[in-house]
XYZ file of N, CA and C in Angstrom:
573
model
N 113.544 73.930 103.261
C 112.386 74.796 103.105
C 112.218 75.129 101.620
N 110.997 75.017 101.141
C 110.710 75.407 99.761
C 110.833 76.918 99.643
N 111.090 77.346 98.432
C 111.231 78.774 98.207
C 110.411 79.238 97.021
N 110.305 80.541 96.904
C 109.603 81.156 95.779
C 110.429 82.339 95.293
N 110.413 82.525 93.989
C 111.101 83.650 93.360
C 110.081 84.405 92.523
N 110.092 85.723 92.606
C 109.160 86.555 91.843
C 109.965 87.396 90.858
N 109.657 87.231 89.570
C 110.361 87.973 88.523
C 109.756 89.369 88.355
N 110.502 90.290 87.712
C 110.064 91.691 87.619
C 108.674 91.901 87.031
N 108.337 91.220 85.949
C 107.028 91.431 85.326
C 105.908 91.117 86.307
N 106.018 90.004 87.011
C 104.986 89.613 87.972
C 104.938 90.594 89.140
N 106.101 90.949 89.673
C 106.151 91.859 90.819
C 105.509 93.197 90.478
N 105.874 93.754 89.343
C 105.333 95.068 88.960
C 103.826 95.014 88.763
N 103.338 93.983 88.099
C 101.896 93.900 87.856
C 101.110 93.808 89.155
N 101.528 92.927 90.049
C 100.733 92.749 91.268
C 100.853 93.948 92.199
N 102.010 94.567 92.257
C 102.165 95.741 93.115
C 101.419 96.950 92.548
N 101.468 97.126 91.227
C 100.744 98.241 90.613
C 99.235 98.035 90.696
N 98.789 96.769 90.635
C 97.362 96.477 90.786
C 96.882 96.975 92.146
N 97.643 96.689 93.164
C 97.301 97.136 94.511
C 97.372 98.659 94.621
N 98.390 99.254 94.016
C 98.546 100.711 94.078
C 97.411 101.433 93.353
N 96.898 100.824 92.304
C 95.818 101.447 91.544
C 94.507 101.459 92.328
N 94.335 100.502 93.217
C 93.087 100.377 93.982
C 93.391 100.373 95.482
N 93.900 101.477 96.018
C 94.335 101.484 97.417
C 93.211 101.318 98.433
N 91.979 101.589 98.045
C 90.870 101.457 98.998
C 90.113 100.145 98.828
N 90.658 99.236 98.026
C 89.995 97.946 97.772
C 90.960 96.801 98.041
N 90.414 95.670 98.445
C 91.199 94.446 98.447
C 91.379 94.051 96.987
N 92.568 93.584 96.625
C 92.795 93.124 95.258
C 93.243 91.672 95.276
N 92.944 90.996 94.174
C 93.229 89.574 94.061
C 93.666 89.274 92.649
N 94.629 88.389 92.503
C 95.076 87.980 91.180
C 95.665 86.585 91.206
N 95.998 86.107 90.020
C 96.554 84.770 89.839
C 98.031 84.894 89.495
N 98.825 83.988 90.024
C 100.252 83.934 89.738
C 100.517 82.831 88.724
N 101.323 83.139 87.718
C 101.680 82.176 86.685
C 103.182 81.963 86.715
N 103.608 80.735 86.449
C 105.038 80.462 86.455
C 105.325 78.995 86.300
N 106.360 78.545 87.016
C 106.769 77.141 86.964
C 107.107 76.678 88.378
N 107.071 75.360 88.568
C 107.363 74.782 89.884
C 108.173 73.515 89.725
N 109.031 73.265 90.702
C 109.634 71.952 90.857
C 109.554 71.606 92.341
N 110.231 70.561 92.757
C 110.096 70.112 94.146
C 110.592 71.120 95.177
N 111.516 71.990 94.782
C 112.095 72.890 95.777
C 111.753 74.365 95.580
N 111.242 74.741 94.403
C 111.089 76.166 94.136
C 109.913 76.446 93.211
N 109.256 77.568 93.465
C 108.233 78.108 92.576
C 108.782 79.407 92.007
N 108.741 79.533 90.689
C 109.175 80.763 90.031
C 107.932 81.444 89.467
N 107.637 82.629 89.980
C 106.476 83.401 89.535
C 106.955 84.335 88.427
N 106.479 84.061 87.201
C 106.945 84.811 86.033
C 105.959 85.875 85.570
N 104.700 85.714 85.920
C 103.679 86.655 85.473
C 102.565 86.683 86.516
N 101.795 87.738 86.484
C 100.634 87.871 87.368
C 99.462 88.364 86.534
N 98.297 87.815 86.806
C 97.076 88.252 86.131
C 96.194 88.934 87.170
N 96.080 90.262 87.097
C 95.192 90.972 88.020
C 93.741 90.579 87.748
N 93.046 90.104 88.769
C 91.665 89.671 88.568
C 90.655 90.703 89.037
N 90.589 90.935 90.335
C 89.466 91.707 90.856
C 89.887 92.757 91.877
N 89.117 93.840 91.881
C 89.227 94.848 92.937
C 87.844 95.190 93.485
N 86.845 94.496 93.021
C 85.466 94.667 93.488
C 84.965 93.333 94.024
N 83.893 93.330 94.805
C 83.337 92.044 95.241
C 83.037 91.163 94.025
N 83.388 89.901 94.138
C 83.319 88.988 92.999
C 82.006 88.224 92.992
N 81.380 88.200 91.844
C 80.185 87.395 91.632
C 80.582 86.143 90.866
N 79.866 85.058 91.071
C 80.201 83.786 90.444
C 80.322 83.876 88.928
N 79.397 84.527 88.217
C 79.559 84.598 86.758
C 80.856 85.294 86.337
N 81.242 86.341 87.063
C 82.498 87.034 86.748
C 83.691 86.111 86.971
N 83.653 85.344 88.043
C 84.735 84.411 88.335
C 84.833 83.341 87.258
N 83.692 82.839 86.798
C 83.700 81.813 85.752
C 84.286 82.351 84.455
N 83.905 83.558 84.078
C 84.458 84.171 82.863
C 85.958 84.388 83.027
N 86.358 84.933 84.156
C 87.778 85.184 84.407
C 88.574 83.886 84.380
N 88.053 82.840 85.010
C 88.747 81.549 85.028
C 88.916 80.996 83.625
N 87.879 81.113 82.809
C 87.955 80.626 81.428
C 89.013 81.386 80.633
N 89.041 82.706 80.782
C 90.024 83.509 80.056
C 91.451 83.195 80.508
N 91.656 83.067 81.808
C 92.992 82.759 82.318
C 93.409 81.354 81.897
N 92.498 80.385 81.960
C 92.813 79.019 81.524
C 93.252 79.002 80.066
N 92.547 79.724 79.204
C 92.907 79.786 77.782
C 94.276 80.449 77.604
N 94.527 81.498 78.355
C 95.808 82.203 78.292
C 96.954 81.281 78.714
N 96.742 80.512 79.766
C 97.766 79.596 80.269
C 98.046 78.500 79.241
N 97.002 77.988 78.598
C 97.192 76.933 77.585
C 98.037 77.421 76.410
N 97.978 78.707 76.106
C 98.739 79.273 74.987
C 100.187 79.592 75.360
N 100.526 79.487 76.622
C 101.877 79.837 77.068
C 102.567 78.609 77.647
N 103.804 78.787 78.056
C 104.536 77.702 78.710
C 104.447 77.815 80.229
N 103.489 78.582 80.710
C 103.312 78.814 82.142
C 102.160 77.988 82.687
N 102.111 77.889 84.008
C 100.949 77.285 84.661
C 100.578 78.136 85.870
N 99.360 77.958 86.348
C 98.947 78.685 87.548
C 99.675 78.082 88.742
N 100.355 78.940 89.497
C 101.121 78.460 90.646
C 100.634 79.043 91.967
N 99.682 79.971 91.911
C 99.187 80.542 93.154
C 98.348 81.780 92.930
N 98.146 82.499 94.018
C 97.363 83.729 93.981
C 98.108 84.810 94.758
N 97.708 86.033 94.512
C 98.190 87.119 95.361
C 96.989 87.871 95.892
N 97.214 88.497 97.030
C 96.130 89.170 97.728
C 96.710 90.359 98.480
N 96.061 91.491 98.357
C 96.451 92.672 99.134
C 95.195 93.274 99.736
N 95.253 93.569 100.998
C 94.098 94.157 101.672
C 94.115 95.672 101.519
N 92.950 96.252 101.669
C 92.844 97.712 101.616
C 93.302 98.342 102.923
N 93.319 97.567 103.984
C 93.720 98.108 105.283
C 95.235 98.116 105.393
N 95.800 99.183 105.916
C 97.256 99.255 106.020
C 97.831 98.452 107.178
N 96.982 97.810 107.958
C 97.477 97.016 109.075
C 98.031 95.710 108.534
N 99.257 95.413 108.892
C 99.876 94.189 108.418
C 99.647 93.059 109.396
N 99.468 91.903 108.832
C 99.304 90.709 109.638
C 100.665 90.032 109.754
N 101.003 89.454 110.883
C 102.304 88.819 111.038
C 102.438 87.540 110.219
N 101.326 86.981 109.808
C 101.341 85.756 109.023
C 100.308 85.839 107.930
N 99.958 84.703 107.371
C 98.958 84.719 106.305
C 97.600 85.133 106.851
N 96.732 85.632 105.984
C 95.411 86.029 106.462
C 94.670 84.827 107.034
N 93.933 85.052 108.096
C 93.194 83.951 108.707
C 92.026 83.525 107.838
N 91.532 84.428 107.039
C 90.530 84.028 106.057
C 90.796 84.801 104.776
N 90.782 84.077 103.705
C 90.925 84.689 102.393
C 89.545 84.860 101.806
N 89.411 85.752 100.846
C 88.125 85.800 100.155
C 87.822 84.423 99.568
N 86.562 84.091 99.520
C 86.159 82.778 99.028
C 86.729 82.500 97.639
N 86.808 83.522 96.805
C 87.318 83.322 95.454
C 88.786 82.889 95.482
N 89.591 83.447 96.380
C 90.992 83.040 96.484
C 91.090 81.596 96.943
N 90.251 81.228 97.878
C 90.243 79.853 98.361
C 89.892 78.889 97.239
N 88.890 79.228 96.441
C 88.482 78.370 95.319
C 89.599 78.251 94.291
N 90.248 79.363 93.976
C 91.352 79.315 93.016
C 92.467 78.413 93.526
N 92.783 78.517 94.798
C 93.871 77.731 95.365
C 93.539 76.250 95.454
N 92.269 75.925 95.631
C 91.873 74.519 95.668
C 92.203 73.838 94.350
N 92.094 74.571 93.252
C 92.432 74.019 91.943
C 93.918 73.707 91.835
N 94.735 74.409 92.604
C 96.179 74.304 92.464
C 96.806 73.238 93.353
N 96.102 72.791 94.369
C 96.639 71.759 95.238
C 97.524 72.306 96.346
N 98.278 71.400 96.980
C 99.068 71.745 98.162
C 100.208 72.712 97.888
N 100.696 72.761 96.656
C 101.860 73.601 96.394
C 101.482 74.989 95.897
N 100.259 75.378 96.088
C 99.838 76.726 95.704
C 100.545 77.747 96.584
N 100.991 78.803 95.972
C 101.703 79.869 96.676
C 100.769 81.058 96.846
N 100.810 81.659 98.009
C 100.067 82.888 98.266
C 101.078 83.992 98.526
N 100.985 85.055 97.764
C 101.794 86.240 98.032
C 100.885 87.293 98.623
N 101.315 87.876 99.696
C 100.525 88.883 100.392
C 101.362 90.145 100.522
N 100.762 91.269 100.215
C 101.487 92.536 100.316
C 101.697 92.914 101.772
N 102.904 93.360 102.078
C 103.264 93.833 103.406
C 103.315 95.357 103.351
N 102.286 96.020 103.856
C 102.179 97.478 103.758
C 103.345 98.208 104.420
N 103.880 97.663 105.496
C 104.967 98.342 106.197
C 106.207 98.472 105.321
N 106.414 97.506 104.441
C 107.606 97.539 103.601
C 107.457 98.458 102.398
N 106.262 98.943 102.126
C 106.076 99.814 100.969
C 106.872 101.107 101.090
N 107.122 101.552 102.299
C 107.873 102.792 102.501
C 109.372 102.616 102.268
N 109.839 101.390 102.346
C 111.263 101.121 102.133
C 111.488 100.870 100.645
N 111.900 101.885 99.941
C 111.978 101.836 98.479
C 112.912 100.751 97.948
N 113.851 100.293 98.737
C 114.806 99.300 98.245
C 114.431 97.864 98.616
N 113.338 97.685 99.338
C 112.922 96.341 99.743
C 111.639 95.944 99.038
N 111.502 94.646 98.776
C 110.229 94.184 98.225
C 109.189 94.191 99.336
N 107.938 94.179 98.959
C 106.854 94.328 99.942
C 105.925 93.122 99.940
N 106.501 91.923 99.892
C 105.676 90.718 99.832
C 106.040 89.732 100.929
N 105.055 88.944 101.304
C 105.238 87.787 102.170
C 104.745 86.584 101.375
N 105.388 85.439 101.522
C 104.999 84.252 100.752
C 104.646 83.104 101.687
N 103.572 82.400 101.334
C 103.103 81.274 102.136
C 102.705 80.128 101.224
N 102.757 78.928 101.798
C 102.339 77.728 101.092
C 101.289 77.025 101.937
N 100.398 76.312 101.274
C 99.342 75.613 102.005
C 99.895 74.426 102.774
N 99.332 74.198 103.953
C 99.693 73.005 104.707
C 98.736 71.878 104.335
N 98.891 70.729 104.963
C 98.062 69.572 104.607
C 96.584 69.800 104.896
N 96.265 70.750 105.764
C 94.873 71.071 106.064
C 94.278 72.109 105.129
N 95.071 72.575 104.165
C 94.575 73.554 103.208
C 94.689 74.994 103.671
N 95.354 75.218 104.800
C 95.533 76.578 105.316
C 96.921 77.094 104.957
N 97.029 78.396 104.810
C 98.331 78.999 104.532
C 99.035 79.253 105.851
N 99.903 78.351 106.214
C 100.605 78.460 107.485
C 102.121 78.458 107.296
N 102.591 77.778 106.271
C 104.031 77.627 106.101
C 104.605 78.807 105.327
N 105.515 79.504 105.951
C 106.187 80.607 105.263
C 107.192 80.033 104.270
N 107.298 80.686 103.144
C 108.273 80.298 102.135
C 109.412 81.307 102.113
N 110.595 80.823 101.827
C 111.712 81.726 101.591
C 111.420 82.437 100.273
N 111.429 83.752 100.277
C 111.029 84.522 99.104
C 112.195 85.328 98.557
N 112.365 85.247 97.246
C 113.412 85.993 96.567
C 112.780 86.929 95.540
N 113.029 88.218 95.710
C 112.593 89.224 94.747
C 113.823 90.049 94.405
N 114.219 90.015 93.148
C 115.404 90.727 92.687
C 115.245 92.230 92.898
N 116.329 92.897 93.225
C 116.265 94.349 93.425
C 115.834 95.067 92.149
N 116.068 94.452 90.984
C 115.618 95.048 89.717
C 114.095 95.128 89.669
N 113.424 94.187 90.303
C 111.960 94.208 90.356
C 111.469 95.406 91.154
N 112.093 95.632 92.297
C 111.706 96.753 93.157
C 112.004 98.076 92.455
N 113.150 98.157 91.813
C 113.522 99.366 91.075
C 112.539 99.631 89.940
N 112.166 98.572 89.205
C 111.208 98.726 88.103
C 109.856 99.201 88.626
N 109.386 98.608 89.722
C 108.108 99.023 90.310
C 108.152 100.486 90.732
N 109.198 100.869 91.451
C 109.315 102.261 91.906
C 109.349 103.227 90.726
N 110.050 102.854 89.656
C 110.118 103.699 88.470
C 108.768 103.851 87.797
N 108.028 102.742 87.679
C 106.697 102.803 87.072
C 105.736 103.613 87.935
N 105.848 103.460 89.231
C 104.977 104.208 90.137
C 105.254 105.711 90.030
N 106.517 106.066 89.998
C 106.883 107.479 89.870
C 106.517 108.042 88.499
N 106.515 107.172 87.481
C 106.169 107.611 86.123
C 104.658 107.648 85.911
N 103.916 107.381 86.989
C 102.449 107.404 86.942
C 101.884 106.366 85.980
N 102.448 105.155 86.001
C 101.977 104.074 85.140
C 100.821 103.301 85.749
N 100.425 103.649 86.953
C 99.378 102.900 87.638
C 98.096 102.780 86.815
N 97.619 103.839 86.135
C 96.364 103.695 85.393
C 96.413 102.666 84.270
N 97.600 102.231 83.892
C 97.704 101.277 82.799
C 97.463 99.839 83.236
N 97.379 99.572 84.522
C 97.109 98.218 84.996
C 95.618 97.948 84.830
N 95.302 96.895 84.123
C 93.905 96.521 83.908
C 93.666 95.159 84.533
N 92.600 95.043 85.299
C 92.257 93.738 85.851
C 90.998 93.224 85.172
N 90.547 92.070 85.587
C 89.384 91.454 84.957
C 88.132 92.301 85.162
N 88.010 92.964 86.307
C 86.875 93.876 86.518
C 86.850 94.950 85.434
N 88.006 95.540 85.151
C 88.091 96.575 84.115
C 87.715 96.012 82.747
N 88.232 94.826 82.444
C 87.976 94.196 81.147
C 86.495 93.859 80.973
N 85.861 93.382 82.026
C 84.442 93.026 81.922
C 83.560 94.265 81.790
N 84.041 95.408 82.267
C 83.326 96.676 82.067
C 83.534 97.222 80.658
N 84.727 97.018 80.115
C 85.085 97.541 78.797
C 86.105 96.585 78.176
N 85.676 95.796 77.194
C 86.533 94.739 76.641
C 87.770 95.273 75.922
N 87.850 96.563 75.670
C 89.060 97.109 75.053
C 90.202 97.239 76.065
N 89.902 97.108 77.337
C 90.934 97.172 78.379
C 91.534 95.774 78.539
N 92.790 95.634 78.171
C 93.467 94.339 78.094
C 93.932 93.859 79.469
N 93.284 92.827 79.995
C 93.630 92.275 81.301
C 95.009 91.617 81.302
N 95.559 91.337 80.126
C 96.908 90.753 80.051
C 97.981 91.821 80.234
N 97.603 93.092 80.088
C 98.493 94.225 80.353
C 99.751 94.222 79.482
N 99.578 93.987 78.200
C 100.716 93.935 77.271
C 101.434 95.282 77.173
N 100.695 96.388 77.228
C 101.326 97.713 77.188
C 102.216 97.916 78.408
N 101.728 97.512 79.564
C 102.514 97.625 80.789
C 103.739 96.724 80.724
N 103.581 95.509 80.192
C 104.716 94.589 80.077
C 105.842 95.209 79.269
N 105.485 95.897 78.194
C 106.506 96.542 77.366
C 107.276 97.590 78.171
N 106.597 98.288 79.069
C 107.257 99.294 79.907
C 108.154 98.643 80.958
N 107.792 97.448 81.409
C 108.578 96.750 82.429
C 109.848 96.174 81.824
N 109.705 95.570 80.667
C 110.842 94.886 80.034
C 111.693 95.837 79.292
């Protein structure tokens, strides 16, 4: 079985993105590396917490593509958290169209991380489920997921320190370009 590992910077960004917008579905891109047996998620780019329009998606895609070219990372998947606290036993039966489009660019080995609301109350456990696309393009195959306890501890510490407002997604950046969607200030707090 293929596996996925989520490093602290990525875990904190995607979890804080969801925490900042509890009444909205949130979506972002996962950056990292892949080989035949494992995907390592090293960073997350928070994209949207509002309904996505095509021009916004095109701008966001261009910015993320440029960012990826400047780093040693590649896009390895997406993350998605619903606003509803009801957890699904498996991957969502339908993803927002934008998530589907992003994943089509990534091919069969795209990873989807989905927040598990029930696990949010367990402070020592990570709150993610991981899936990989099957040959039909659907997220059906569960991946073995590894999230270091340091990631969970870092997230809990940032949440308690009220760092949530520092997470900026592409929606925030497109409203005010001084809001850094790369979240460099937050990264400094994580590391």
